[in-house]
Coordinates of C-alpha atoms in Angstrom, one line a residue:
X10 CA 107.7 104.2 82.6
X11 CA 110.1 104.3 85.7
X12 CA 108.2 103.6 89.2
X13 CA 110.5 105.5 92.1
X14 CA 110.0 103.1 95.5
X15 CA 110.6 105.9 98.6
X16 CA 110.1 105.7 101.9
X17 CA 111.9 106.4 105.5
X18 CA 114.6 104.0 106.6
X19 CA 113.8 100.6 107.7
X20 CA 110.2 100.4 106.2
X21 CA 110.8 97.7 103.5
X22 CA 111.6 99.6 100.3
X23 CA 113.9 97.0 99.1
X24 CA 111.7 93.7 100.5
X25 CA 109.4 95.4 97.9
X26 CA 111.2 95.7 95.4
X27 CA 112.7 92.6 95.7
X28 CA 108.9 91.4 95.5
X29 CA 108.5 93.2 92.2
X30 CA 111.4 92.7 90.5
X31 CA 112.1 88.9 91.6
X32 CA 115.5 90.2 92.7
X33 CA 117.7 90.1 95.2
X34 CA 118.8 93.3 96.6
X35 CA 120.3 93.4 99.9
X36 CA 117.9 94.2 102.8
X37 CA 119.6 96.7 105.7
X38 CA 118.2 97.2 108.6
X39 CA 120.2 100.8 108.9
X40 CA 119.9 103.8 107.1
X41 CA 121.8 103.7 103.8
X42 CA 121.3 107.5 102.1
X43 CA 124.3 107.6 100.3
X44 CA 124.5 104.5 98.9
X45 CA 123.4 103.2 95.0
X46 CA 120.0 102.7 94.7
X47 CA 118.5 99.0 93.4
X48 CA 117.2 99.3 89.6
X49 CA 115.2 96.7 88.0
X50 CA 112.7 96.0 85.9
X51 CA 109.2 94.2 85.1
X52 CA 107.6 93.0 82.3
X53 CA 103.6 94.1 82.7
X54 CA 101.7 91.4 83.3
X55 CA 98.8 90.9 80.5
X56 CA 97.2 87.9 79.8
X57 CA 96.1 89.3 76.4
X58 CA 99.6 88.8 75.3
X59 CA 100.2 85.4 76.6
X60 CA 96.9 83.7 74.8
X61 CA 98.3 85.9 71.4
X62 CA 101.2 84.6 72.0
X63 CA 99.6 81.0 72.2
X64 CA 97.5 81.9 69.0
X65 CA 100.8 82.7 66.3
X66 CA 103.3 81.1 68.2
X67 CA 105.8 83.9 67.4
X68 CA 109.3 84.0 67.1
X69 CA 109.5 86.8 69.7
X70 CA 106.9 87.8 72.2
X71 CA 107.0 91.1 74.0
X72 CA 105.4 92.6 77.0
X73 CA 105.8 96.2 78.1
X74 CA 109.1 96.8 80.6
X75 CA 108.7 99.0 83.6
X76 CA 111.6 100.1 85.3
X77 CA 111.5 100.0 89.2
X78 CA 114.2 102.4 91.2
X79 CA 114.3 101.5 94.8
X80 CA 116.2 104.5 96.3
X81 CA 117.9 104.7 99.8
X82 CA 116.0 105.6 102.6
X83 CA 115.2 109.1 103.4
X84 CA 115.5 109.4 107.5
X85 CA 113.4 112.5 109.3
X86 CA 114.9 115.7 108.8
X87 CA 117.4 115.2 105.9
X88 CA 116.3 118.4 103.8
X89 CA 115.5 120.7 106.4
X90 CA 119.1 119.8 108.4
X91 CA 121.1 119.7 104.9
X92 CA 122.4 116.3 105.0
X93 CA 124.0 115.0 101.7
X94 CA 120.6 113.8 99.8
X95 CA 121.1 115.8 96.5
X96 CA 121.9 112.3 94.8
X97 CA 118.5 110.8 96.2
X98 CA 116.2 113.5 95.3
X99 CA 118.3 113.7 91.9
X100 CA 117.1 110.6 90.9
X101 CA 113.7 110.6 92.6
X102 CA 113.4 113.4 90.1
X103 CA 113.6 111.1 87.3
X104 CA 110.7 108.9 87.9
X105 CA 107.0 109.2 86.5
X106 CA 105.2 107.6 89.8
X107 CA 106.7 107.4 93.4
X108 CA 105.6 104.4 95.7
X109 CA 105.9 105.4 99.1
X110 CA 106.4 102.4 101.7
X111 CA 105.1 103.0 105.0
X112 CA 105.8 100.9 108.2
X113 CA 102.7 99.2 109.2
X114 CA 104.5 95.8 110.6
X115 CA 106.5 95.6 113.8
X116 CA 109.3 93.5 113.9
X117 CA 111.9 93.8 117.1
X118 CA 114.8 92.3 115.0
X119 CA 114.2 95.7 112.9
X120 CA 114.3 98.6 115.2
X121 CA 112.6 101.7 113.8
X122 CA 114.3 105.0 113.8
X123 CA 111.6 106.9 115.5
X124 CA 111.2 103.9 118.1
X125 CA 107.7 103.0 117.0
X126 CA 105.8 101.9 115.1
X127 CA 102.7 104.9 113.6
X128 CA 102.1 104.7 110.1
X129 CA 100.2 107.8 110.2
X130 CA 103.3 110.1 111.4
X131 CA 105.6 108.2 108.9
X132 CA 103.4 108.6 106.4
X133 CA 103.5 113.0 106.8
X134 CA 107.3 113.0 107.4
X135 CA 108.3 111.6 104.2
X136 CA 105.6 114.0 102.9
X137 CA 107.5 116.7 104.5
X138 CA 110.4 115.7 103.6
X139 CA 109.7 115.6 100.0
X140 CA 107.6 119.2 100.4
X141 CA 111.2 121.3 101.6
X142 CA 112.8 120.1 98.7
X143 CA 110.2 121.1 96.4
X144 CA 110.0 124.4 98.6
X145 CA 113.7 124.7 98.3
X146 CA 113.7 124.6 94.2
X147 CA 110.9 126.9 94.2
X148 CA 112.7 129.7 96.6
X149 CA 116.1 129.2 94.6
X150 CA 114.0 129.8 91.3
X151 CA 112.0 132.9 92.5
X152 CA 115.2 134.6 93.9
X153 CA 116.5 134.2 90.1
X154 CA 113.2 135.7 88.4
X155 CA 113.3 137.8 90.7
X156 CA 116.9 139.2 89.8
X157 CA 115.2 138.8 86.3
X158 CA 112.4 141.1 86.4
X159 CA 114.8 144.0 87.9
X160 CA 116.5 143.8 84.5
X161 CA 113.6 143.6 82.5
X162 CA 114.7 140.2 81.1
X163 CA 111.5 138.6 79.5
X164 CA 108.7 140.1 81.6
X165 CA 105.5 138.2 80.9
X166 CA 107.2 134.8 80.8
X167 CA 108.9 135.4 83.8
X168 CA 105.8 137.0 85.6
X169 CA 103.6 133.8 84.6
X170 CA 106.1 131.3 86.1
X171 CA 106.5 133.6 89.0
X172 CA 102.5 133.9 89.9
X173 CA 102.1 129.9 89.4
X174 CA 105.6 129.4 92.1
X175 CA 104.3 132.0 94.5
X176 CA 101.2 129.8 94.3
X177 CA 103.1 126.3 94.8
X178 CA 104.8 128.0 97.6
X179 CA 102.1 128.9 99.4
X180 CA 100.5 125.3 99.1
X181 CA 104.1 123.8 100.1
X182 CA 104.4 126.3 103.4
X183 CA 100.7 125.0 104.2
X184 CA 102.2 121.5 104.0
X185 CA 99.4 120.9 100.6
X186 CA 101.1 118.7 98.1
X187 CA 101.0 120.2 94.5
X188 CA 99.4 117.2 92.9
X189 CA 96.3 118.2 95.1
X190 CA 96.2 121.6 93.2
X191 CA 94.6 122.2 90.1
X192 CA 97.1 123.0 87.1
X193 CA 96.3 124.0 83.7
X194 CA 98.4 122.2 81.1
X195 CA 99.8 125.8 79.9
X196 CA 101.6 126.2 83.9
X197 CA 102.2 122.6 83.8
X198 CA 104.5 123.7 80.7
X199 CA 106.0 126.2 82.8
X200 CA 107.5 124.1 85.4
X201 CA 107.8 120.5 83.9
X202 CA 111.8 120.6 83.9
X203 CA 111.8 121.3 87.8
X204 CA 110.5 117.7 88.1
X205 CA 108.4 118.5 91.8
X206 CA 108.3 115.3 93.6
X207 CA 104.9 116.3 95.2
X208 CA 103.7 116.7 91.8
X209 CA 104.4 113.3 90.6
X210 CA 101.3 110.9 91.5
X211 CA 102.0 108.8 94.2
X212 CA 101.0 105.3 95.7
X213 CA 101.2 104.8 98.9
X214 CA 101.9 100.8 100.1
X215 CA 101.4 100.3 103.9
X216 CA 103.8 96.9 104.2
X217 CA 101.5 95.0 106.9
X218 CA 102.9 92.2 108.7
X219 CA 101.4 88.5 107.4
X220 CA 98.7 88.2 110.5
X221 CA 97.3 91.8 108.5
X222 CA 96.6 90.4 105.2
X223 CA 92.3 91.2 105.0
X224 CA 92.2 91.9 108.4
X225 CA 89.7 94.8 109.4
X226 CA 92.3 97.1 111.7
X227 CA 94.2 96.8 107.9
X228 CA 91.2 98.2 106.4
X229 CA 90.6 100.8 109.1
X230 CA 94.1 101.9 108.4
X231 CA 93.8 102.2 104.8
X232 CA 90.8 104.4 104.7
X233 CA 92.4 106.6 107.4
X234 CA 95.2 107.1 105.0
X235 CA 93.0 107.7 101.9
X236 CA 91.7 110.8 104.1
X237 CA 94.9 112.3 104.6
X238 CA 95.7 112.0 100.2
X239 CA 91.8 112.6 99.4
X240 CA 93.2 113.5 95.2
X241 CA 92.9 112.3 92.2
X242 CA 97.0 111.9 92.1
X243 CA 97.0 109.5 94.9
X244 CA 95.9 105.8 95.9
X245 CA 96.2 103.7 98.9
X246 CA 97.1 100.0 99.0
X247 CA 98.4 96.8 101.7
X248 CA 100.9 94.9 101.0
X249 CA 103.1 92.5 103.4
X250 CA 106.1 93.1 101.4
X251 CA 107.6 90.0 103.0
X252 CA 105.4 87.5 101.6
X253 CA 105.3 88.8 98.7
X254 CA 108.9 88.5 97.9
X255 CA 108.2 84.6 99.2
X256 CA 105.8 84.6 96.5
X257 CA 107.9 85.9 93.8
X258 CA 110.8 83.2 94.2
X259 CA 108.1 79.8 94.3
X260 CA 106.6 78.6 91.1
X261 CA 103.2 79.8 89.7
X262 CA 101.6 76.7 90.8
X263 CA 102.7 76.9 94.0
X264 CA 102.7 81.0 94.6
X265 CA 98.9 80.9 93.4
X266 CA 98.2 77.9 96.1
X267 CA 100.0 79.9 98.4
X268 CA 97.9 83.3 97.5
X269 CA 95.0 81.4 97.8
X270 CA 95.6 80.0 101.3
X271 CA 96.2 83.5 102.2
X272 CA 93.5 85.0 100.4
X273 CA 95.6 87.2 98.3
X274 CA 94.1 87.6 94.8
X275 CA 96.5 89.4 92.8
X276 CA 100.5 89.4 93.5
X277 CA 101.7 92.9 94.2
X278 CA 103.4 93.3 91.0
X279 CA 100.0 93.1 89.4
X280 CA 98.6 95.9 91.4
X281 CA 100.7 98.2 91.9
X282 CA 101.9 98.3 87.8
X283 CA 98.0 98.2 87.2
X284 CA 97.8 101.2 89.7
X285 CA 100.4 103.1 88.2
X286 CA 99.0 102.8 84.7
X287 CA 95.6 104.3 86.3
X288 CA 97.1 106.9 87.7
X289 CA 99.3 108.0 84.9
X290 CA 96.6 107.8 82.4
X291 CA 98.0 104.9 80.3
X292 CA 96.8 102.5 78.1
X293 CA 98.4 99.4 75.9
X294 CA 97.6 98.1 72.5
X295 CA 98.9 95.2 70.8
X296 CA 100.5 94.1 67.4
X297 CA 100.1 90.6 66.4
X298 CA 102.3 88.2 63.5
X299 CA 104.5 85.7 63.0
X300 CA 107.6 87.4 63.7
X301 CA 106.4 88.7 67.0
X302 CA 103.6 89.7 69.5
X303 CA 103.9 92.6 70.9
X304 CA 101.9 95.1 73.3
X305 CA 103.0 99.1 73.5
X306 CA 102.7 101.5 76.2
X307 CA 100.5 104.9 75.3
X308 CA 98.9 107.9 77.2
X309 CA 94.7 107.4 77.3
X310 CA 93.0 109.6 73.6
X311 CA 95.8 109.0 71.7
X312 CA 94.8 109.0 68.3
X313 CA 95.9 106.0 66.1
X314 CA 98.2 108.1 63.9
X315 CA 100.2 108.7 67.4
X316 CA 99.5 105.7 68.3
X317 CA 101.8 104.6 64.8
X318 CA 104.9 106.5 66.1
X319 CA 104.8 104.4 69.1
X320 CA 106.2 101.7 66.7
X321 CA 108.1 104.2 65.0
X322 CA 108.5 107.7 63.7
X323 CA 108.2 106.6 59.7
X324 CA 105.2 104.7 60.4
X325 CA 103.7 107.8 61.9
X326 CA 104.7 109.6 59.2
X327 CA 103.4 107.5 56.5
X328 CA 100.1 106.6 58.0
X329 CA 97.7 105.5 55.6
X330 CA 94.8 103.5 57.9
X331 CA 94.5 101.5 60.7
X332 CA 93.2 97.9 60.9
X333 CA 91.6 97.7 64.4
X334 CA 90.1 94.6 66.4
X335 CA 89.2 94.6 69.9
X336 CA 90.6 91.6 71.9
X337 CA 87.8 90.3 73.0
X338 CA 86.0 90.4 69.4
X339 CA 89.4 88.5 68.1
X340 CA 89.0 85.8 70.4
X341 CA 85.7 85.4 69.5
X342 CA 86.2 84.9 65.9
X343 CA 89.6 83.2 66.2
X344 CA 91.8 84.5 63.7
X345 CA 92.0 87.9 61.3
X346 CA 90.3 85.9 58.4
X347 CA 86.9 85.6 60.8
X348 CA 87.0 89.5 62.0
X349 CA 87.1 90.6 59.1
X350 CA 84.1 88.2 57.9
X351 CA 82.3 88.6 61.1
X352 CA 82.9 92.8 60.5
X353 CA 84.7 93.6 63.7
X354 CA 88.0 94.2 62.2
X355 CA 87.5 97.6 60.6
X356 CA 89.5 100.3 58.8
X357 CA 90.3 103.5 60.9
X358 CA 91.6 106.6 60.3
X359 CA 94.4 108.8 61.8
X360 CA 92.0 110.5 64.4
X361 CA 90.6 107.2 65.3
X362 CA 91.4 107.1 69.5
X363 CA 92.9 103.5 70.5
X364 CA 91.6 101.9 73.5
X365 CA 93.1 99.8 75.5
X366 CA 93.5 96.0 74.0
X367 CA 92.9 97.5 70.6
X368 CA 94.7 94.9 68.6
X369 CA 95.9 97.1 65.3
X370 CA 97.8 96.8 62.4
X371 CA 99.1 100.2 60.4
X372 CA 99.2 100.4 57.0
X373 CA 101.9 103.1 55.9
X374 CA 104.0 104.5 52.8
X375 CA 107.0 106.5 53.4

């Protein structure tokens, strides 16, 4: 999974990512569109893997890597007036989730580009911005089916993808992101290589100043944004990115004394990785030994034979069964031996769907 961090210039993009990655990307106070965006990544937190881990004392223990892409900020008006952001949207492109940091703190030292602070208006000009470009792909790509069609060049494909742009246009010029529209898998097809960034599900972190942290006004301001992305594609958090890259640098006894004195309950790596799993529909399960403990990355109903190729492709295509334990029902009994006494590790078949925490063990033949 690859998180995309956007946002306008000066809004604390790369504090943030800083805060998740525990790196230590330069922070500008200045627009920077051209330059090289930060990449990093996270291991997901899960507890499930460290008291595994504790449990076989493996030689190797593994927790699912995210990669977090903290791309250049995108000033007012770069689409629409054709400055060079080809490279940005390029890689934005790439991404599975965006996280779009909005200004919500004031701070002299960093001046902002509109000259004040209004998390509401920042919050629709990025949206606008990222709307043209989408609207711009969509024009270039109906002016080509369009010189299709007059040559008869495969009709009914080209009139399918046609209908579901004119559609997406029409939602764009109304400034209606297409996550907000229903899409049948079959047009989803149709346009998954154009990549729409208003497609992509989105979280959007308001980076409040430290005096915000559980304040009501930060509440108030939060539910006004949740009315402006009311979809399913879309959620809302606070974050004072500042702190939170504090947090990242101290040591876990001290960043949990500090969270608590600040009555912060989960670091914002934790919640924005546990958002973006939620949002894309993703689940992990978890393979257990000697050698190594391990937990993998898969979409929500994916049945265990899938599930196998996760692994690896010959183990998908030798599947035989499935040995499945919940977590919780392995910690109650303690070890394999017990499960399978107690009757809660069972034998599944290829349709069986893994859920998350499912700790399983394929048996294959290739």
């Amino acid at each position: 999974m690859i998180i995309g961090i956007v946002g306008l210039p000066n809004c604390g993009k790369t504090t943030l990512f800083n805060a998740l990655t525990g790196g230590s990307a330069e922070v500008a106070s200045y627009a920077q569109t051209g330059a090289e965006p930060n990449v990093g990544v996270v291991k997901v937190p899960d507890a499930r893997v460290g008291r595994l881990s504790e449990i076989y004392k493996p030689k190797k223990t593994t927790y699912v890597s995210v990669e977090v892409v903290d791309l250049p900020g995108l000033p007012r008006g770069s689409v629409s007036e054709g400055a060079k952001v080809t490279e940005f949207l390029q890689r934005a492109r790439e991404v599975d989730a965006l996280v779009h940091v909005v200004r919500a703190f004031a701070d002299a030292s960093v001046p902002h580009p509109a000259g004040s602070v209004d998390p509401l208006r920042d919050v629709q000009d990025l949206e606008i911005e990222l709307m043209l470009s989408d609207l711009g792909i969509i024009e270039k790509r109906l002016e080509r089916i369009e010189a299709s069609l007059k040559k008869g060049m495969e009709r009914q494909k080209n009139e399918k993808e046609k209908a579901l742009l004119d559609r997406f246009r029409e939602a764009l010029e109304a400034e209606k992101p297409l996550r907000d529209l229903s899409i049948q898998p079959e047009e989803e097809k149709l346009v998954r290589g154009y990549r729409f960034l208003t497609l992509l599900p989105v979280i959007l972190v308001l980076n409040i100043s430290e005096e915000a942290i559980g304040a009501p006004e930060t509440d108030g301001l939060c539910a006004r944004v949740r009315e402006m992305f009311p979809g399913e594609q879309s959620r809302v958090e606070a974050v004072c990115a500042k702190i939170e890259m504090e947090l990242c640098r101290l040591s876990p006894d001290e960043a949990r004394l500090f969270m608590e004195d600040l009555g912060i309950r989960e670091s914002a790596m934790e919640r924005l990785i546990h958002t973006c799993y939620d949002l894309l529909g993703l689940i992990s399960f978890l393979t257990v030994g000697e050698d190594e403990v391990r937990a993998w990355t898969i979409m929500k109903s994916t049945p265990a034979v899938r599930a196998a190729g996760a692994i690896h492709s010959d183990i998908e295509r030798g599947f035989i069964k499935a040995e499945v334990v919940t977590f919780d029902h392995f910690m109650e009994a303690g070890s394999m031996a017990h499960a399978r006494e107690k009757g809660t590790l069972r034998l599944e078949g290829k349709e069986y769907i893994i859920l998350d925490g499912d700790i399983v063990h394929f048996k294959f033949n290739v």
